[in-house]
Amino acid sequence: MHMHHTDELILDPICACTALRKASRAVTRLYDEALAGSFMSIVQFSVLRHIAREGQPELMRLAEKLVMDRTTLYRALKPLEQRGWVALSDAAGRAKHVALTPAGEAALRAATDAWRGAQARLLGSYGAAEWARMQAGLARLVALSGGLSA
Amino acid sequence: MHMHHTDELILDPICACTALRKASRAVTRLYDEALAGSFMSIVQFSVLRHIAREGQPELMRLAEKLVMDRTTLYRALKPLEQRGWVALSDAAGRAKHVALTPAGEAALRAATDAWRGAQARLLGSYGAAEWARMQAGLARLVALSGGLSA
DNA sequence: TGATAATTGATGCATATGCATCATACCGAC
DNA sequence: GTCGGTATGATGCATATGCATCAATTATCA
């Protein structure tokens, strides 16, 4: 049997992070395709949806919920603000809040149909029960990672 | 009970893509921290590891294995090439191959220790058996997404 | 063989991602 | 009230991500 001279490098098991990132990329592609007609990415959809869910969250609180770096969120909000989908409070010196505008609500509502289609297709194939377990596992990974890194 | 006027937007279940991306970000942070001393990110580690595993893969083949867009991989390789960790064949007109250089092998070997630590910490907390199931599910999501999107 | 299709690499564009850093504002201890 | 620590937002930097597009090359088939 042929052996590479780097074989000792590949005896370790699959990288958990890499496996997650691969799945994340593959599924992101699927959802982005579904949302293309709604003129937003799944990332933007996710941000809008979290804002809708939270009401008028502080930026930091929103970043935590999204498991995003602060600065990543701040800049992700800019195109949404430019399109008039979200509005930032500029309370001087205090934590800013972000809220959906009516246009943002309309955009989110319209995109939700496309999103629901992608979600149904994927989870219909994957299996709802299996997905429930996966979802719980993913949430646990987030919690664990927070504890292990911070 | 207080109701937001956007309540009808948030009745849908959790977004599978968003859940994956959150976990991906959280775990990426963990692994990037662990690899910081090795002067590479988990993405770069992942690319190097796949090259080691494949030998001298064609760029396209490598991108598929990594579930990456072609162009993302091409550009991810540039800093690795500049550091002398990988070498690209420039066979005129034909598919290029990429291979680890001795320096690349050394860097990968050195980083593998740090990686193994992060992996052990995370999976030790998460549970090896549960992780095996998660890993199988992630692979299935990749396969399903490929089928559903292409 | 010659036209056409598929593959591959490269680049422009836009956004995503997170770290380090800075400035400001807030808060708690004293 | 002041000082020091913390929280928050902003920005520079580097890389990640993927789409659209173009050029060149290879494969296919009539």
Short mmCIF file of C-alpha atoms (C1' of nucleotides) in Angstrom, two decimals:
data_model
loop_
_atom_site.label_atom_id
_atom_site.label_comp_id
_atom_site.label_asym_id
_atom_site.label_seq_id
_atom_site.Cartn_x
_atom_site.Cartn_y
_atom_site.Cartn_z
CA MET A 1 0.00 0.00 0.00
CA HIS A 2 1.31 3.38 -1.04
CA MET A 3 2.18 5.81 1.76
CA HIS A 4 2.78 9.52 1.59
CA HIS A 5 5.60 10.89 3.66
CA THR A 6 3.10 13.16 5.37
CA ASP A 7 0.97 10.33 6.61
CA GLU A 8 1.71 11.02 10.20
CA LEU A 9 -0.03 14.35 9.76
CA ILE A 10 -3.37 12.88 8.81
CA LEU A 11 -3.94 10.22 11.41
CA ASP A 12 -5.98 12.54 13.59
CA PRO A 13 -9.74 12.41 13.41
CA ILE A 14 -11.88 14.89 11.53
CA CYS A 15 -11.55 18.51 12.65
CA ALA A 16 -14.75 19.54 14.38
CA CYS A 17 -14.35 23.14 13.35
CA THR A 18 -13.73 22.27 9.72
CA ALA A 19 -16.74 19.96 9.63
CA LEU A 20 -18.92 22.73 11.02
CA ARG A 21 -17.56 25.28 8.57
CA LYS A 22 -18.11 22.98 5.61
CA ALA A 23 -21.73 22.37 6.57
CA SER A 24 -22.15 26.05 7.26
CA ARG A 25 -20.88 26.97 3.80
CA ALA A 26 -22.97 24.36 2.02
CA VAL A 27 -26.17 25.32 3.78
CA THR A 28 -25.44 29.02 3.43
CA ARG A 29 -25.23 28.54 -0.34
CA LEU A 30 -28.65 26.88 -0.28
CA TYR A 31 -30.29 29.66 1.69
CA ASP A 32 -28.60 32.43 -0.23
CA GLU A 33 -29.94 30.96 -3.45
CA ALA A 34 -33.43 30.84 -2.00
CA LEU A 35 -33.18 34.45 -0.81
CA ALA A 36 -31.60 35.85 -3.95
CA GLY A 37 -34.97 37.10 -5.20
CA SER A 38 -35.48 38.94 -1.93
CA PHE A 39 -32.32 41.00 -2.40
CA MET A 40 -30.77 39.90 0.84
CA SER A 41 -28.35 37.27 2.06
CA ILE A 42 -29.07 34.75 4.78
CA VAL A 43 -26.77 36.75 7.01
CA GLN A 44 -28.86 39.87 6.49
CA PHE A 45 -32.06 37.88 6.90
CA SER A 46 -30.72 36.52 10.14
CA VAL A 47 -29.88 39.98 11.44
CA LEU A 48 -33.27 41.38 10.50
CA ARG A 49 -35.03 38.43 12.07
CA HIS A 50 -33.17 38.79 15.33
CA ILE A 51 -34.00 42.47 15.46
CA ALA A 52 -37.66 41.66 14.90
CA ARG A 53 -37.52 39.07 17.63
CA GLU A 54 -35.78 41.32 20.13
CA GLY A 55 -37.72 44.49 19.42
CA GLN A 56 -35.17 47.26 19.74
CA PRO A 57 -32.05 45.54 21.01
CA GLU A 58 -28.86 47.25 22.00
CA LEU A 59 -26.15 46.55 19.46
CA MET A 60 -24.04 44.56 21.89
CA ARG A 61 -26.99 42.43 22.98
CA LEU A 62 -27.81 41.74 19.34
CA ALA A 63 -24.23 40.76 18.56
CA GLU A 64 -24.26 38.32 21.45
CA LYS A 65 -27.50 36.73 20.31
CA LEU A 66 -26.09 36.37 16.81
CA VAL A 67 -22.77 35.02 18.14
CA MET A 68 -21.10 37.71 16.08
CA ASP A 69 -18.20 39.98 16.80
CA ARG A 70 -19.39 43.48 17.66
CA THR A 71 -17.58 45.07 14.80
CA THR A 72 -18.84 42.53 12.30
CA LEU A 73 -22.40 43.33 13.27
CA TYR A 74 -21.83 47.08 13.20
CA ARG A 75 -20.66 46.93 9.65
CA ALA A 76 -23.25 44.39 8.60
CA LEU A 77 -25.88 46.89 9.70
CA LYS A 78 -24.62 49.61 7.40
CA PRO A 79 -26.05 48.31 4.12
CA LEU A 80 -29.29 47.52 5.94
CA GLU A 81 -29.41 51.07 7.21
CA GLN A 82 -28.65 52.47 3.77
CA ARG A 83 -31.56 50.55 2.31
CA GLY A 84 -33.80 51.93 5.00
CA TRP A 85 -34.52 48.55 6.54
CA VAL A 86 -33.20 49.35 10.01
CA ALA A 87 -32.78 52.52 12.04
CA LEU A 88 -30.12 53.14 14.67
CA SER A 89 -30.72 55.38 17.63
CA ASP A 90 -27.86 57.79 18.10
CA ALA A 91 -28.34 58.46 21.77
CA ALA A 92 -25.14 60.39 22.47
CA GLY A 93 -22.75 58.41 24.58
CA ARG A 94 -25.14 55.67 25.45
CA ALA A 95 -25.62 52.23 23.93
CA LYS A 96 -27.30 52.41 20.58
CA HIS A 97 -30.44 50.51 19.78
CA VAL A 98 -31.49 49.20 16.42
CA ALA A 99 -35.03 48.70 15.16
CA LEU A 100 -36.73 47.56 12.01
CA THR A 101 -38.31 50.25 9.86
CA PRO A 102 -41.63 49.56 8.15
CA ALA A 103 -39.67 48.92 4.98
CA GLY A 104 -37.48 46.51 6.90
CA GLU A 105 -40.50 44.67 8.22
CA ALA A 106 -41.91 44.41 4.72
CA ALA A 107 -38.61 43.13 3.35
CA LEU A 108 -38.34 40.58 6.14
CA ARG A 109 -41.91 39.46 5.64
CA ALA A 110 -41.38 39.02 1.92
CA ALA A 111 -38.12 37.14 2.39
CA THR A 112 -39.65 34.87 4.99
CA ASP A 113 -41.60 33.00 2.33
CA ALA A 114 -38.45 32.19 0.40
CA TRP A 115 -36.66 31.28 3.61
CA ARG A 116 -39.47 28.99 4.69
CA GLY A 117 -39.15 27.15 1.37
CA ALA A 118 -35.44 26.54 1.81
CA GLN A 119 -35.89 25.49 5.41
CA ALA A 120 -38.69 23.07 4.47
CA ARG A 121 -36.68 21.54 1.65
CA LEU A 122 -33.59 21.03 3.76
CA LEU A 123 -35.25 19.79 6.91
CA GLY A 124 -37.71 17.71 4.93
CA SER A 125 -34.77 15.81 3.51
CA TYR A 126 -32.74 15.77 6.67
CA GLY A 127 -35.54 14.76 8.98
CA ALA A 128 -37.25 16.96 11.54
CA ALA A 129 -36.46 14.76 14.50
CA GLU A 130 -32.80 14.49 13.54
CA TRP A 131 -32.70 18.22 13.03
CA ALA A 132 -34.08 18.86 16.49
CA ARG A 133 -31.19 16.87 17.91
CA MET A 134 -28.70 18.66 15.68
CA GLN A 135 -30.05 22.03 16.71
CA ALA A 136 -29.69 21.19 20.38
CA GLY A 137 -26.15 20.03 19.74
CA LEU A 138 -25.26 23.21 17.89
CA ALA A 139 -26.59 25.33 20.73
CA ARG A 140 -24.54 23.31 23.16
CA LEU A 141 -21.43 23.82 21.03
CA VAL A 142 -22.00 27.56 21.13
CA ALA A 143 -22.34 27.50 24.89
CA LEU A 144 -19.31 25.28 25.33
CA SER A 145 -17.16 27.36 23.04
CA GLY A 146 -18.08 30.51 24.91
CA GLY A 147 -17.02 28.89 28.15
CA LEU A 148 -13.82 27.42 26.77
CA SER A 149 -12.60 30.51 24.94
CA ALA A 150 -13.62 33.33 27.28
CA MET B 1 -49.07 39.77 27.53
CA HIS B 2 -47.23 42.35 25.50
CA MET B 3 -47.08 41.78 21.74
CA HIS B 4 -44.87 43.41 19.20
CA HIS B 5 -46.47 44.31 15.91
CA THR B 6 -43.88 42.14 14.21
CA ASP B 7 -44.88 39.02 16.05
CA GLU B 8 -46.12 37.30 12.97
CA LEU B 9 -42.57 37.43 11.67
CA ILE B 10 -41.08 35.39 14.44
CA LEU B 11 -43.43 32.44 14.73
CA ASP B 12 -41.27 30.30 12.48
CA PRO B 13 -38.85 27.86 14.02
CA ILE B 14 -35.14 28.42 14.32
CA CYS B 15 -33.28 28.97 11.05
CA ALA B 16 -31.11 25.95 10.35
CA CYS B 17 -28.57 28.00 8.47
CA THR B 18 -28.29 30.59 11.21
CA ALA B 19 -27.88 27.92 13.86
CA LEU B 20 -25.07 26.35 11.87
CA ARG B 21 -23.38 29.68 11.27
CA LYS B 22 -23.54 30.61 14.94
CA ALA B 23 -21.93 27.34 15.98
CA SER B 24 -19.41 27.71 13.20
CA ARG B 25 -18.41 31.16 14.39
CA ALA B 26 -18.19 30.17 18.04
CA VAL B 27 -16.08 27.11 17.36
CA THR B 28 -13.93 28.96 14.85
CA ARG B 29 -13.06 31.48 17.54
CA LEU B 30 -11.99 28.65 19.83
CA TYR B 31 -9.74 27.03 17.24
CA ASP B 32 -8.29 30.31 16.02
CA GLU B 33 -7.29 31.11 19.59
CA ALA B 34 -5.61 27.74 19.93
CA LEU B 35 -3.75 28.20 16.65
CA ALA B 36 -2.72 31.81 17.21
CA GLY B 37 0.73 30.75 18.34
CA SER B 38 1.17 28.75 15.15
CA PHE B 39 0.68 31.84 12.97
CA MET B 40 -2.20 30.36 11.05
CA SER B 41 -5.98 30.39 11.20
CA ILE B 42 -8.16 27.32 11.38
CA VAL B 43 -9.08 27.97 7.76
CA GLN B 44 -5.44 27.84 6.73
CA PHE B 45 -4.85 24.83 8.92
CA SER B 46 -7.77 23.13 7.26
CA VAL B 47 -6.44 23.87 3.78
CA LEU B 48 -2.96 22.63 4.65
CA ARG B 49 -4.37 19.50 6.22
CA HIS B 50 -6.47 18.68 3.20
CA ILE B 51 -3.49 19.13 0.92
CA ALA B 52 -1.46 16.80 3.11
CA ARG B 53 -4.26 14.28 3.03
CA GLU B 54 -4.75 14.44 -0.74
CA GLY B 55 -1.10 14.57 -1.71
CA GLN B 56 -0.99 16.92 -4.69
CA PRO B 57 -4.63 17.64 -5.43
CA GLU B 58 -5.89 19.66 -8.35
CA LEU B 59 -7.21 22.98 -7.14
CA MET B 60 -10.78 22.16 -8.13
CA ARG B 61 -10.67 18.79 -6.37
CA LEU B 62 -9.34 20.49 -3.25
CA ALA B 63 -12.05 23.13 -3.34
CA GLU B 64 -14.70 20.43 -3.56
CA LYS B 65 -13.28 18.53 -0.61
CA LEU B 66 -13.21 21.73 1.40
CA VAL B 67 -16.73 22.68 0.29
CA MET B 68 -15.29 26.01 -0.76
CA ASP B 69 -15.90 28.15 -3.77
CA ARG B 70 -13.05 27.82 -6.29
CA THR B 71 -12.15 31.45 -6.11
CA THR B 72 -12.17 31.51 -2.34
CA LEU B 73 -9.65 28.71 -2.26
CA TYR B 74 -7.45 30.26 -4.94
CA ARG B 75 -7.09 33.40 -2.94
CA ALA B 76 -6.77 31.58 0.37
CA LEU B 77 -3.75 29.82 -1.11
CA LYS B 78 -1.92 33.05 -1.88
CA PRO B 79 -0.73 33.89 1.63
CA LEU B 80 0.20 30.23 2.10
CA GLU B 81 2.25 30.37 -1.07
CA GLN B 82 3.90 33.63 -0.05
CA ARG B 83 5.01 32.05 3.21
CA GLY B 84 6.45 29.14 1.31
CA TRP B 85 4.09 26.61 2.84
CA VAL B 86 2.56 25.41 -0.42
CA ALA B 87 3.72 25.29 -4.03
CA LEU B 88 1.49 25.50 -7.07
CA SER B 89 2.36 23.75 -10.29
CA ASP B 90 2.00 26.13 -13.19
CA ALA B 91 1.52 23.53 -15.88
CA ALA B 92 0.55 25.84 -18.75
CA GLY B 93 -3.08 25.54 -19.58
CA ARG B 94 -3.76 22.47 -17.52
CA ALA B 95 -5.28 22.07 -14.10
CA LYS B 96 -2.90 23.23 -11.42
CA HIS B 97 -1.88 21.05 -8.54
CA VAL B 98 -0.91 22.20 -5.10
CA ALA B 99 1.50 20.51 -2.71
CA LEU B 100 2.94 21.14 0.71
CA THR B 101 6.52 22.31 0.84
CA PRO B 102 8.82 21.01 3.57
CA ALA B 103 8.22 24.29 5.40
CA GLY B 104 4.49 23.74 4.99
CA GLU B 105 4.75 20.26 6.43
CA ALA B 106 6.72 21.59 9.37
CA ALA B 107 4.19 24.36 9.99
CA LEU B 108 1.33 21.90 9.79
CA ARG B 109 3.06 19.48 12.11
CA ALA B 110 3.72 22.20 14.64
CA ALA B 111 0.17 23.53 14.47
CA THR B 112 -1.29 20.06 14.83
CA ASP B 113 -0.35 19.98 18.50
CA ALA B 114 -2.27 23.15 19.21
CA TRP B 115 -5.18 21.92 17.11
CA ARG B 116 -5.28 18.62 18.94
CA GLY B 117 -5.57 20.50 22.21
CA ALA B 118 -8.54 22.54 21.06
CA GLN B 119 -10.22 19.50 19.58
CA ALA B 120 -9.71 17.51 22.79
CA ARG B 121 -11.06 20.32 24.95
CA LEU B 122 -14.16 20.83 22.84
CA LEU B 123 -15.02 17.21 22.21
CA GLY B 124 -14.15 16.25 25.75
CA SER B 125 -16.84 18.64 26.92
CA TYR B 126 -19.28 17.85 24.19
CA GLY B 127 -18.95 14.11 24.34
CA ALA B 128 -17.26 11.91 21.80
CA ALA B 129 -20.30 9.78 21.07
CA GLU B 130 -22.53 12.80 20.60
CA TRP B 131 -19.90 14.34 18.39
CA ALA B 132 -19.76 11.26 16.18
CA ARG B 133 -23.47 11.67 15.58
CA MET B 134 -23.12 15.39 14.97
CA GLN B 135 -20.32 14.80 12.51
CA ALA B 136 -22.40 12.32 10.55
CA GLY B 137 -25.27 14.78 10.50
CA LEU B 138 -23.03 17.59 9.27
CA ALA B 139 -21.72 15.42 6.45
CA ARG B 140 -25.28 14.56 5.51
CA LEU B 141 -26.21 18.25 5.47
CA VAL B 142 -23.35 18.92 3.09
CA ALA B 143 -24.47 16.13 0.78
CA LEU B 144 -28.10 17.21 0.94
CA SER B 145 -27.28 20.84 0.28
CA GLY B 146 -25.22 19.91 -2.73
CA GLY B 147 -28.12 17.95 -4.13
CA LEU B 148 -30.71 20.59 -3.36
CA SER B 149 -28.78 23.57 -4.67
CA ALA B 150 -27.06 22.15 -7.76
"C1'" DT C 1 -11.39 18.29 -38.31
"C1'" DG C 2 -14.02 21.95 -36.77
"C1'" DA C 3 -17.58 23.96 -34.07
"C1'" DT C 4 -19.36 23.84 -29.53
"C1'" DA C 5 -19.63 22.84 -24.73
"C1'" DA C 6 -17.46 22.15 -20.34
"C1'" DT C 7 -13.54 22.99 -17.31
"C1'" DT C 8 -10.26 25.77 -15.12
"C1'" DG C 9 -7.98 29.78 -13.43
"C1'" DA C 10 -8.15 34.82 -12.66
"C1'" DT C 11 -10.18 39.14 -11.44
"C1'" DG C 12 -13.67 42.85 -9.94
"C1'" DC C 13 -17.08 43.59 -6.74
"C1'" DA C 14 -19.47 43.36 -2.49
"C1'" DT C 15 -19.95 41.77 1.82
"C1'" DA C 16 -18.47 38.73 6.07
"C1'" DT C 17 -15.30 37.83 9.74
"C1'" DG C 18 -12.63 38.99 13.61
"C1'" DC C 19 -8.45 41.12 15.87
"C1'" DA C 20 -6.10 45.23 17.63
"C1'" DT C 21 -6.64 49.69 18.75
"C1'" DC C 22 -8.52 54.12 19.93
"C1'" DA C 23 -11.83 57.39 21.93
"C1'" DT C 24 -15.59 58.19 24.65
"C1'" DA C 25 -18.88 57.32 28.18
"C1'" DC C 26 -20.30 54.96 32.15
"C1'" DC C 27 -19.72 52.90 36.73
"C1'" DG C 28 -17.85 51.58 41.08
"C1'" DA C 29 -14.51 52.10 44.86
"C1'" DC C 30 -12.37 55.14 47.64
"C1'" DG D 1 -15.39 64.21 43.40
"C1'" DT D 2 -11.64 61.55 41.34
"C1'" DC D 3 -9.45 57.63 39.59
"C1'" DG D 4 -9.45 53.29 37.35
"C1'" DG D 5 -11.82 49.67 35.24
"C1'" DT D 6 -15.39 48.40 32.04
"C1'" DA D 7 -18.58 48.94 28.24
"C1'" DT D 8 -19.46 50.68 23.82
"C1'" DG D 9 -18.81 52.29 19.28
"C1'" DA D 10 -15.58 53.21 15.44
"C1'" DT D 11 -11.80 52.31 12.40
"C1'" DG D 12 -7.57 50.03 10.13
"C1'" DC D 13 -6.00 45.81 8.70
"C1'" DA D 14 -6.10 41.27 6.91
"C1'" DT D 15 -8.40 37.57 5.35
"C1'" DA D 16 -12.89 34.81 4.11
"C1'" DT D 17 -16.83 34.20 1.21
"C1'" DG D 18 -19.12 33.77 -3.04
"C1'" DC D 19 -21.14 35.73 -7.42
"C1'" DA D 20 -20.47 37.35 -12.16
"C1'" DT D 21 -17.47 37.53 -15.66
"C1'" DC D 22 -13.61 36.84 -18.75
"C1'" DA D 23 -9.82 34.24 -20.97
"C1'" DA D 24 -7.70 30.16 -22.09
"C1'" DT D 25 -7.73 25.37 -22.45
"C1'" DT D 26 -9.60 20.91 -22.89
"C1'" DA D 27 -13.15 17.66 -24.11
"C1'" DT D 28 -17.04 16.24 -27.01
"C1'" DC D 29 -19.29 15.19 -30.94
"C1'" DA D 30 -21.14 15.76 -35.45
#
